[in-house]
Every structure is written in structure tokens, then in C-alpha cells.
PDB file of C-alpha atoms in Angstrom:
ATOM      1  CA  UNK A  25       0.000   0.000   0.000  1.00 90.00           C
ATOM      2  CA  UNK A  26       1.109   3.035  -0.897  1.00 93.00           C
ATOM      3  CA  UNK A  27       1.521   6.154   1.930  1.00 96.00           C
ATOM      4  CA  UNK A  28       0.869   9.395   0.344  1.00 97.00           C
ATOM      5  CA  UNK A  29       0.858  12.829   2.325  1.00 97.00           C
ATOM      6  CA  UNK A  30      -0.582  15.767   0.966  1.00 96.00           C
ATOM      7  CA  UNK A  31      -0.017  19.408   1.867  1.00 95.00           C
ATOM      8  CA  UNK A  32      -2.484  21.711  -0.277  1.00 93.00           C
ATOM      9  CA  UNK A  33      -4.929  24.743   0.870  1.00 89.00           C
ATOM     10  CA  UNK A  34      -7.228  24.478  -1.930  1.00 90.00           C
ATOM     11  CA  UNK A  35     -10.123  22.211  -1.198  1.00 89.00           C
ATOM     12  CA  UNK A  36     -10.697  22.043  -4.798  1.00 90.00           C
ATOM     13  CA  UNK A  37      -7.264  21.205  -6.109  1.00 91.00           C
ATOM     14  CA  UNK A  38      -6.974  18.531  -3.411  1.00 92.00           C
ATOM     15  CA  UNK A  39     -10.124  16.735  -4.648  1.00 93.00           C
ATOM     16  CA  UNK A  40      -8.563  16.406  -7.994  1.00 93.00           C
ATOM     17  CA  UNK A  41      -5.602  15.338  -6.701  1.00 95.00           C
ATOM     18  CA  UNK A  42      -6.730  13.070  -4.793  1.00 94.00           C
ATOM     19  CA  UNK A  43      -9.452  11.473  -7.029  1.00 95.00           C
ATOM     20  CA  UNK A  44      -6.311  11.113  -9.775  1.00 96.00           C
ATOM     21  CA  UNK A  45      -4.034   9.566  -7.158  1.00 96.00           C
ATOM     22  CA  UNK A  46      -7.085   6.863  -6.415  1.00 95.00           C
ATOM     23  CA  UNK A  47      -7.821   6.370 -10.071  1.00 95.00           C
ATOM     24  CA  UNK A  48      -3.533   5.554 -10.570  1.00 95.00           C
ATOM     25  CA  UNK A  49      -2.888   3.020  -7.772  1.00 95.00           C
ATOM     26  CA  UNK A  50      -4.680   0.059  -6.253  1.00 91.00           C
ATOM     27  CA  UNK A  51      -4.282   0.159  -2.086  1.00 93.00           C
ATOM     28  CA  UNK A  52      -3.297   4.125  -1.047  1.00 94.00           C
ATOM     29  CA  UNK A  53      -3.444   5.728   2.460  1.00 95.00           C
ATOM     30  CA  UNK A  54      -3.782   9.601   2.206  1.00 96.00           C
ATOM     31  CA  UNK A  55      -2.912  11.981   4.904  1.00 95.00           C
ATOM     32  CA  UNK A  56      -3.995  15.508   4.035  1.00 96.00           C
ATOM     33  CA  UNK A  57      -3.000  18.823   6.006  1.00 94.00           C
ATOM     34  CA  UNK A  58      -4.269  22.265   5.090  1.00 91.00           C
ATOM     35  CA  UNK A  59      -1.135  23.950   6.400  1.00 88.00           C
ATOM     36  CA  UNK A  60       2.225  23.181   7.455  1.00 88.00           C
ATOM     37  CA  UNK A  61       0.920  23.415  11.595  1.00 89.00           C
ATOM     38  CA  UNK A  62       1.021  19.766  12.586  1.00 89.00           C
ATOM     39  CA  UNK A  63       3.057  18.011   9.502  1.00 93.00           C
ATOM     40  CA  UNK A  64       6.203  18.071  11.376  1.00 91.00           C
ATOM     41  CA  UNK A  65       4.952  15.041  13.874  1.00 92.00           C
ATOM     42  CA  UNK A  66       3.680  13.357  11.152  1.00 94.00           C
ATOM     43  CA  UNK A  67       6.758  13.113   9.271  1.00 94.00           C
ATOM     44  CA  UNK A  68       8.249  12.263  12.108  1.00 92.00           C
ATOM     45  CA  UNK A  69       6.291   9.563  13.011  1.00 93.00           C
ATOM     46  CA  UNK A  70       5.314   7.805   9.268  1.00 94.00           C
ATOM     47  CA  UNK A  71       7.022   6.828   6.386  1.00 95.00           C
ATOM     48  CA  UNK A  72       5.619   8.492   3.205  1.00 96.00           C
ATOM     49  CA  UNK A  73       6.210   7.228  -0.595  1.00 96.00           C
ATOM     50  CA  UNK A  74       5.313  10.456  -1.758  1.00 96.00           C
ATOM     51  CA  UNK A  75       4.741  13.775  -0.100  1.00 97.00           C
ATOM     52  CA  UNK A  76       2.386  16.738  -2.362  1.00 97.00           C
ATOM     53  CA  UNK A  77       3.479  20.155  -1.226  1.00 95.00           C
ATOM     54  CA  UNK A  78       1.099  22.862  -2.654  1.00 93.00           C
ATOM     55  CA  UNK A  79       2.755  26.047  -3.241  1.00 87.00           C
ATOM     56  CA  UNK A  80       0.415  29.352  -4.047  1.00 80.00           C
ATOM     57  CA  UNK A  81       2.699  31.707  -3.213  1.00 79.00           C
ATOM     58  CA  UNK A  82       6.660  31.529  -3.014  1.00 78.00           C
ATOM     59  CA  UNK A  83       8.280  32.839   0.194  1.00 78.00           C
ATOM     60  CA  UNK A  84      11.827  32.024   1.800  1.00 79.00           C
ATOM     61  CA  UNK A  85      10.334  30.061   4.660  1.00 80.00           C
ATOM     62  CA  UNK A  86       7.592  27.821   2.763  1.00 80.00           C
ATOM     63  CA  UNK A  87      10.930  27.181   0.983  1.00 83.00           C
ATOM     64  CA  UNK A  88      12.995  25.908   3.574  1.00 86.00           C
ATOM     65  CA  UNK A  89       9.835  23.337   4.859  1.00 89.00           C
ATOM     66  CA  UNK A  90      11.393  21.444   1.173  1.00 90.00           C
ATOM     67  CA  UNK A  91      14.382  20.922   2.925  1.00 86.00           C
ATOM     68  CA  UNK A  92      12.859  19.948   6.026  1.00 90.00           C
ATOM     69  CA  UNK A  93      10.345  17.398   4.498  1.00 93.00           C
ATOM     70  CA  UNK A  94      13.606  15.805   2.823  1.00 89.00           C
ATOM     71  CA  UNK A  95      14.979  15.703   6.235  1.00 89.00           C
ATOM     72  CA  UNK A  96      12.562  13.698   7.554  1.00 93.00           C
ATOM     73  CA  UNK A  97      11.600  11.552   4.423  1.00 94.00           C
ATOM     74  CA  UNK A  98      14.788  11.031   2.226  1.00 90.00           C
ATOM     75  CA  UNK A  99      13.122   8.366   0.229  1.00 91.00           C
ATOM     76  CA  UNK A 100      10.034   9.824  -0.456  1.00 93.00           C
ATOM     77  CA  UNK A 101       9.102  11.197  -3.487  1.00 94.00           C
ATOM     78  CA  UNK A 102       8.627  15.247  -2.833  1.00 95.00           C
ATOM     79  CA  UNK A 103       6.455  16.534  -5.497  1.00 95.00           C
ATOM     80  CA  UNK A 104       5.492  20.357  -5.606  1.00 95.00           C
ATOM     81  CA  UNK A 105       2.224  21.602  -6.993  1.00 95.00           C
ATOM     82  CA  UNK A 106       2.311  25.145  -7.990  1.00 93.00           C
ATOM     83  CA  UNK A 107       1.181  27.640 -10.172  1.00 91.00           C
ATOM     84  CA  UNK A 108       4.428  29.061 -11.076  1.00 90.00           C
ATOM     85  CA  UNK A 109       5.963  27.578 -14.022  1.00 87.00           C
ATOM     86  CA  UNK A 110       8.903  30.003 -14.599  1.00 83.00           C
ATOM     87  CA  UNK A 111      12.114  27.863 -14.804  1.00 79.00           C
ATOM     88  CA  UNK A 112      14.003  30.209 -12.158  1.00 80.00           C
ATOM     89  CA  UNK A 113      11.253  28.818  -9.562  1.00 85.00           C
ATOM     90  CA  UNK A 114      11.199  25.543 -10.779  1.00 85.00           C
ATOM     91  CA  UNK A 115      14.932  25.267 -10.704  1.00 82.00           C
ATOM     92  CA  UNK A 116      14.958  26.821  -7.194  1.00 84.00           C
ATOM     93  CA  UNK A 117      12.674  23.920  -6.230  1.00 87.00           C
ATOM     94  CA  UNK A 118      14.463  21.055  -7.489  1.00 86.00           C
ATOM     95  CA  UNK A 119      17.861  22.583  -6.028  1.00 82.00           C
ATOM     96  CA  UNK A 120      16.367  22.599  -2.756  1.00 84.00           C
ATOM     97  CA  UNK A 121      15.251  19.101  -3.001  1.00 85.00           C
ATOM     98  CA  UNK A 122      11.860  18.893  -4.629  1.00 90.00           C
ATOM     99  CA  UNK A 123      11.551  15.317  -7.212  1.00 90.00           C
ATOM    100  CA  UNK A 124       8.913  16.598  -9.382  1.00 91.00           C
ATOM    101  CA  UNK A 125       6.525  19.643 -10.443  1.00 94.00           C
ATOM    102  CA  UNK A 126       3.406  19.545 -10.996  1.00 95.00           C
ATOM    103  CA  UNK A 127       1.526  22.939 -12.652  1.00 94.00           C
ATOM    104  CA  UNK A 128      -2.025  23.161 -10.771  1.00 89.00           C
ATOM    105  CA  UNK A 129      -3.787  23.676 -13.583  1.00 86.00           C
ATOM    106  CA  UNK A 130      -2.326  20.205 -15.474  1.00 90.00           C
ATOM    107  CA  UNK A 131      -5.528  17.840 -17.144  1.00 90.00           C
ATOM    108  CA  UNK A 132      -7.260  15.333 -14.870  1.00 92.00           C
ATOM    109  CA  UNK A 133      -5.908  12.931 -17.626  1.00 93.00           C
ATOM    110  CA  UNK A 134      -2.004  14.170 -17.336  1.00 91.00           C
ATOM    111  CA  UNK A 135      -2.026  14.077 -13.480  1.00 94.00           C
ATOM    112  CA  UNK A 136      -2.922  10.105 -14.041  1.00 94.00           C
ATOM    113  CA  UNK A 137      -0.213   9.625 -16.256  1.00 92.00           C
ATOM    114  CA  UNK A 138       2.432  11.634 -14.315  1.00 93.00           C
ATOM    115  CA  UNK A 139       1.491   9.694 -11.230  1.00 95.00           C
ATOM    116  CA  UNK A 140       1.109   5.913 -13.342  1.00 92.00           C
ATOM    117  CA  UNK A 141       4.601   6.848 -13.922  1.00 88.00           C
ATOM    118  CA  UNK A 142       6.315   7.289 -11.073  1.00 89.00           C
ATOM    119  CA  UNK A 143       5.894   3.475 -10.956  1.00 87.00           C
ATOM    120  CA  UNK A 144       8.264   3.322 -14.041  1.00 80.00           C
ATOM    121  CA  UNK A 145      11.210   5.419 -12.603  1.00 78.00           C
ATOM    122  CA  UNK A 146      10.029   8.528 -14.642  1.00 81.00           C
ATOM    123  CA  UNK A 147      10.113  12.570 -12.766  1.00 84.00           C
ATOM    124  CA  UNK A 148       6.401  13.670 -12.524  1.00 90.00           C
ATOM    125  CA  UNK A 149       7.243  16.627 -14.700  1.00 89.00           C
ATOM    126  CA  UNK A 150       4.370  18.650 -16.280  1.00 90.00           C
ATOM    127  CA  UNK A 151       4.578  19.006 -19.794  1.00 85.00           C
ATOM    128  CA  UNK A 152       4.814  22.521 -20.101  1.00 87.00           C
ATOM    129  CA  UNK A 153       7.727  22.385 -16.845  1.00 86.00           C
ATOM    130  CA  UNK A 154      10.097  20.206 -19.611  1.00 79.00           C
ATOM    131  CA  UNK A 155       9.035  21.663 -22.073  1.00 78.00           C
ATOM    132  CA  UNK A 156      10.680  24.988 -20.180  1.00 76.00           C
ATOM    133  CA  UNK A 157      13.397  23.216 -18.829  1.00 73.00           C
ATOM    134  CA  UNK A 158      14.494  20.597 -20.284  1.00 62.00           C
ATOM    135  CA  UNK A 159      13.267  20.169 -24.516  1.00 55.00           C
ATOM    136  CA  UNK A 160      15.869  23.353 -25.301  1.00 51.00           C
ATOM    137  CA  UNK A 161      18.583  20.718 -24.268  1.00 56.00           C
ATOM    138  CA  UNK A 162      17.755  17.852 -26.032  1.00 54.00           C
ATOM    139  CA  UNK A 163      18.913  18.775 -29.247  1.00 51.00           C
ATOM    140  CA  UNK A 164      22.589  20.353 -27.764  1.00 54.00           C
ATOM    141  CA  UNK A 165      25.349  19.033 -27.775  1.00 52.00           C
ATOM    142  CA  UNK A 166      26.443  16.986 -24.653  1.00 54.00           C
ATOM    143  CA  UNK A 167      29.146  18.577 -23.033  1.00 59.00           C
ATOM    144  CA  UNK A 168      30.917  16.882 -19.586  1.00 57.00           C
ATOM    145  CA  UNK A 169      28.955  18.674 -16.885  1.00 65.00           C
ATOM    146  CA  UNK A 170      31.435  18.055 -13.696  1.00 68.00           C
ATOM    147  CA  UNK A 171      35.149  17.182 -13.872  1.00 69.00           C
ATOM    148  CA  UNK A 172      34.790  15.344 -10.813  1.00 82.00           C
ATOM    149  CA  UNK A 173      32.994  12.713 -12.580  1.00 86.00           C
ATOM    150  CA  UNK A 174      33.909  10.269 -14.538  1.00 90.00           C
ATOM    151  CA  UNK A 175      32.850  10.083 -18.306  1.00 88.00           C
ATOM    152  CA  UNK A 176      29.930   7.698 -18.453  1.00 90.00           C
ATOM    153  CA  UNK A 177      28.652   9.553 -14.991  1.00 90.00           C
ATOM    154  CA  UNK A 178      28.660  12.242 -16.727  1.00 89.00           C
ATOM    155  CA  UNK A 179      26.664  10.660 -19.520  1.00 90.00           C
ATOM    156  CA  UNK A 180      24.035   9.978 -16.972  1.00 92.00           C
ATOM    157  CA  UNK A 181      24.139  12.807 -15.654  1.00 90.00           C
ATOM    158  CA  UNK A 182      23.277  14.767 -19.296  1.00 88.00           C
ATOM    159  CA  UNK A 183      20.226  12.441 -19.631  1.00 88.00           C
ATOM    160  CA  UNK A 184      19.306  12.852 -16.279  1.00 88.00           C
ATOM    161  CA  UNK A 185      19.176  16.399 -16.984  1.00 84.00           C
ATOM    162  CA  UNK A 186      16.611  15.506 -19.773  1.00 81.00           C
ATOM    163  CA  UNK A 187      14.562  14.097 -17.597  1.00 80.00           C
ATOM    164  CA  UNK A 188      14.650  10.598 -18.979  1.00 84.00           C
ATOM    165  CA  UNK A 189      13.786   7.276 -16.422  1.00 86.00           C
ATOM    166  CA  UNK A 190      16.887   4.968 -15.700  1.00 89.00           C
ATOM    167  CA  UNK A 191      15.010   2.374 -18.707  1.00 89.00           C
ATOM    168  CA  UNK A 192      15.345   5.243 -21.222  1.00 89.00           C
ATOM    169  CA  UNK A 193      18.827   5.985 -19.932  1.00 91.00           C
ATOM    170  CA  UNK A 194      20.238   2.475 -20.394  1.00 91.00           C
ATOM    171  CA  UNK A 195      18.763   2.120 -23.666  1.00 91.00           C
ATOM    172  CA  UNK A 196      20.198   5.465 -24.869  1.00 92.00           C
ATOM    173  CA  UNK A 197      23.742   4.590 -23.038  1.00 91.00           C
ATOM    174  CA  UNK A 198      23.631   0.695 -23.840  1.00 92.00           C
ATOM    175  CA  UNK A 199      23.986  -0.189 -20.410  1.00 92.00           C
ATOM    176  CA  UNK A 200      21.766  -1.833 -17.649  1.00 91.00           C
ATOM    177  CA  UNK A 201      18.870  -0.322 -15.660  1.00 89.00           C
ATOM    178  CA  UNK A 202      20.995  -1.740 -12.433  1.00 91.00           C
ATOM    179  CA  UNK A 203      24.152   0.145 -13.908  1.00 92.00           C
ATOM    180  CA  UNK A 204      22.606   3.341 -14.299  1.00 92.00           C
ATOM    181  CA  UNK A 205      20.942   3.249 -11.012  1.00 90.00           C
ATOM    182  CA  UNK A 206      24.149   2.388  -9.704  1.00 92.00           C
ATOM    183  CA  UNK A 207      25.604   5.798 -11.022  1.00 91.00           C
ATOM    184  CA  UNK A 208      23.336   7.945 -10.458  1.00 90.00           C
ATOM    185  CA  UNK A 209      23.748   6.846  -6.171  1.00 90.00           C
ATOM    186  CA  UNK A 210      27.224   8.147  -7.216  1.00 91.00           C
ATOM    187  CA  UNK A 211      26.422  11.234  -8.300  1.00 90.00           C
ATOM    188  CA  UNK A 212      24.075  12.063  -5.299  1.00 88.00           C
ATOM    189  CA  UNK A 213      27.803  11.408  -3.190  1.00 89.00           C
ATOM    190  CA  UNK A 214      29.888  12.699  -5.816  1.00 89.00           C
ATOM    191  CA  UNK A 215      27.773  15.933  -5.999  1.00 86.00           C
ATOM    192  CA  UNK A 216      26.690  15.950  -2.141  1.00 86.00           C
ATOM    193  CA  UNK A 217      23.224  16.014  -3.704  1.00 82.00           C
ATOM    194  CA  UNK A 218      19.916  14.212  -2.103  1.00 76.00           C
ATOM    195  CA  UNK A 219      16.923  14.193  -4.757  1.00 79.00           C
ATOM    196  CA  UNK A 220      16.839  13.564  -8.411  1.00 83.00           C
ATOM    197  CA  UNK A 221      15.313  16.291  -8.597  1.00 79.00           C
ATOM    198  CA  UNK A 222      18.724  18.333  -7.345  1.00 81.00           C
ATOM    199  CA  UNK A 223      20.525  16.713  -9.981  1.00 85.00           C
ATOM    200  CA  UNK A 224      17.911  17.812 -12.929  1.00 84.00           C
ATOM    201  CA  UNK A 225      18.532  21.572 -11.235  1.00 80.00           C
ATOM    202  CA  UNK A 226      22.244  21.005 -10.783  1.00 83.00           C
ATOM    203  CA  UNK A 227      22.784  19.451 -14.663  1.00 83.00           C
ATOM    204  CA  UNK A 228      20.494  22.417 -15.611  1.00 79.00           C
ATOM    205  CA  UNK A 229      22.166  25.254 -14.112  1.00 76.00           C
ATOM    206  CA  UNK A 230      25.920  23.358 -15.632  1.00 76.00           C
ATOM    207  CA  UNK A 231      23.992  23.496 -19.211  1.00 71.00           C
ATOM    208  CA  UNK A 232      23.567  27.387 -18.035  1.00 66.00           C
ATOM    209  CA  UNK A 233      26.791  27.865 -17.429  1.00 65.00           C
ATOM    210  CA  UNK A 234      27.673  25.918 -20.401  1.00 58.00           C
ATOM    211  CA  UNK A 235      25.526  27.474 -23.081  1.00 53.00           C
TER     212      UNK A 235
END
């Protein structure tokens, strides 16, 4: 059974996200909070598989509970739902820890399929957020992105950056699924990084930097 916790202020939006997340798996448990008062004991005291944080309006210390939520549950999957689909947020987001982004006005019919594919190793991106992010850097050149990796981290960490799964990866790469698992755990220690999430933001600001 999956353990879901969701953080979101909008009766409205939560009844769509929660009806989607029902419609995508089998067995779920759903905590909900309104606010931030009272999550803290609750992440303290459960184990989530993914964690919805609802964000309406962007200020330094709603910022910092990203942080804190990874603090408590590393191995959940932290998704934001926003409104704000400006890549300097988004990036901000992921670089503090966030695993996906979700736009609050994505289709019934997308939220399904972002959630349906978490099971298959794949961000829940919204279309529009890669599109942003992400589609300008498929058709770049790869360039090495850290000299503190080695060259086929590196090459997972460009697709990475694309938001690919770790199936499309080792297809692309002609390696294993296992293998490129296996590096990208080396470049969350390599890069001192916790979330895949950080790594999309930190390949994404190298690209920047790059380009």
C-alpha cells in the first residue's frame, strides 16, 4: 500500500488530486493537512512514498519546509504543486530538493499519467515544466557537466538532466537499468546532492553555465 501525504490549501485542487491519485494506484493511504501546523509530527512519526506540497505563493520560509520534508523523508518522493511555471522557480525547487513539479492547472488525464509513472522510474514533470526546462537541451550538444565525474557519470548525468527514467537511460547509453541506477547513487555522493530532482537543477544550471 502506498503512503501518500498531501499538503495543499485548496479544497478544490486537493479533490482532484486526490481522485487522480485513487484512479492511478490500487491500495493508497492519504494523509492531508491544510497547512504546514502539525506536519512536522507526522513526518516524524510515518514513512511516506510520496509527499504533495502545494505552493500558491513563493516565500523564503515555505521554501525551507522542502528541505525539512527531505529531512525527515529522504526516500520519499517530494512533489510540488504550484502555479508558477517560470524555470528560475522551478529550478529553485528542485535545487532545494523537490523530485517533481506539478503545474495546478495540469488535465485530470495528465495528473494520471504523471502519477502511473512514477511506478516506471520517470520525474512527474508537467509538460509545459520540460518543455521549459528541459526540450531546449535535447537537441545540444552533450558537453561533460562536472570534472569530478567520470565520463559515463557524466553521460548519466546529461540524460538525467533531460529528464529521462533509468530504462530510457540504459537504452540510450547501452547499459543496464541496475548500472545506471548504480551511477546515479554516485552522483548524489559525488555531488553531495539528495533528490533527483537536485541533480535535474544542478545538470540544468551546468547546461547554463555551459551554453
Amino acid at each position: 500500500m502506498k503512503k501518500i501525504l498531501i499538503i495543499e490549501d485548496n479544497l478544490s485542487e486537493l479533490s482532484r488530486v486526490n481522485d487522480a491519485l485513487h484512479f492511478s494506484y490500487s491500495e493508497i493511504s492519504i494523509i492531508h493537512f491544510s497547512s504546514f501546523i502539525g506536519v512536522n509530527k507526522v513526518l516524524k512519526n510515518n514513512v511516506f512514498d510520496i509527499i504533495l506540497f502545494s505552493f500558491s505563493q513563493i516565500s523564503s520560509t515555505k521554501l525551507n519546509k522542502i528541505n525539512l520534508i527531505k529531512s525527515y523523508q529522504p526516500s520519499a518522493i517530494l512533489i510540488v504543486l504550484s502555479i508558477f511555471d517560470n524555470s528560475e522557480t522551478i529550478t529553485e525547487m528542485l535545487s532545494l530538493g523537490a523530485d517533481g513539479y506539478i503545474l495546478q492547472n495540469e488535465s485530470y488525464n495528465h495528473l494520471v499519467r504523471l502519477f502511473r509513472d512514477l511506478e516506471l522510474d520517470i520525474p512527474a514533470m508537467s509538460p509545459q515544466v520540460l518543455k521549459n526546462l528541459i526540450a531546449s537541451l535535447r537537441n545540444k550538444p552533450n558537453k561533460v557537466l562536472s570534472d569530478n565525474l567520470t565520463k559515463r557519470e557524466n553521460d548519466v548525468l546529461i540524460q538525467v538532466t533531460k529528464g529521462l527514467s533509468n530504462k530510457e537511460i540504459a537504452r540510450i547509453l547501452n547499459i543496464s537499468s541496475f548500472t545506471v541506477a548504480d551511477h546515479i547513487k554516485s552522483l548524489f555522493c559525488k555531488l553531495q546532492l539528495s533528490s533527483r530532482g537536485a541533480v535535474i537543477a544542478y545538470g540544468l544550471n551546468k547546461q547554463q553555465q555551459i551554453h
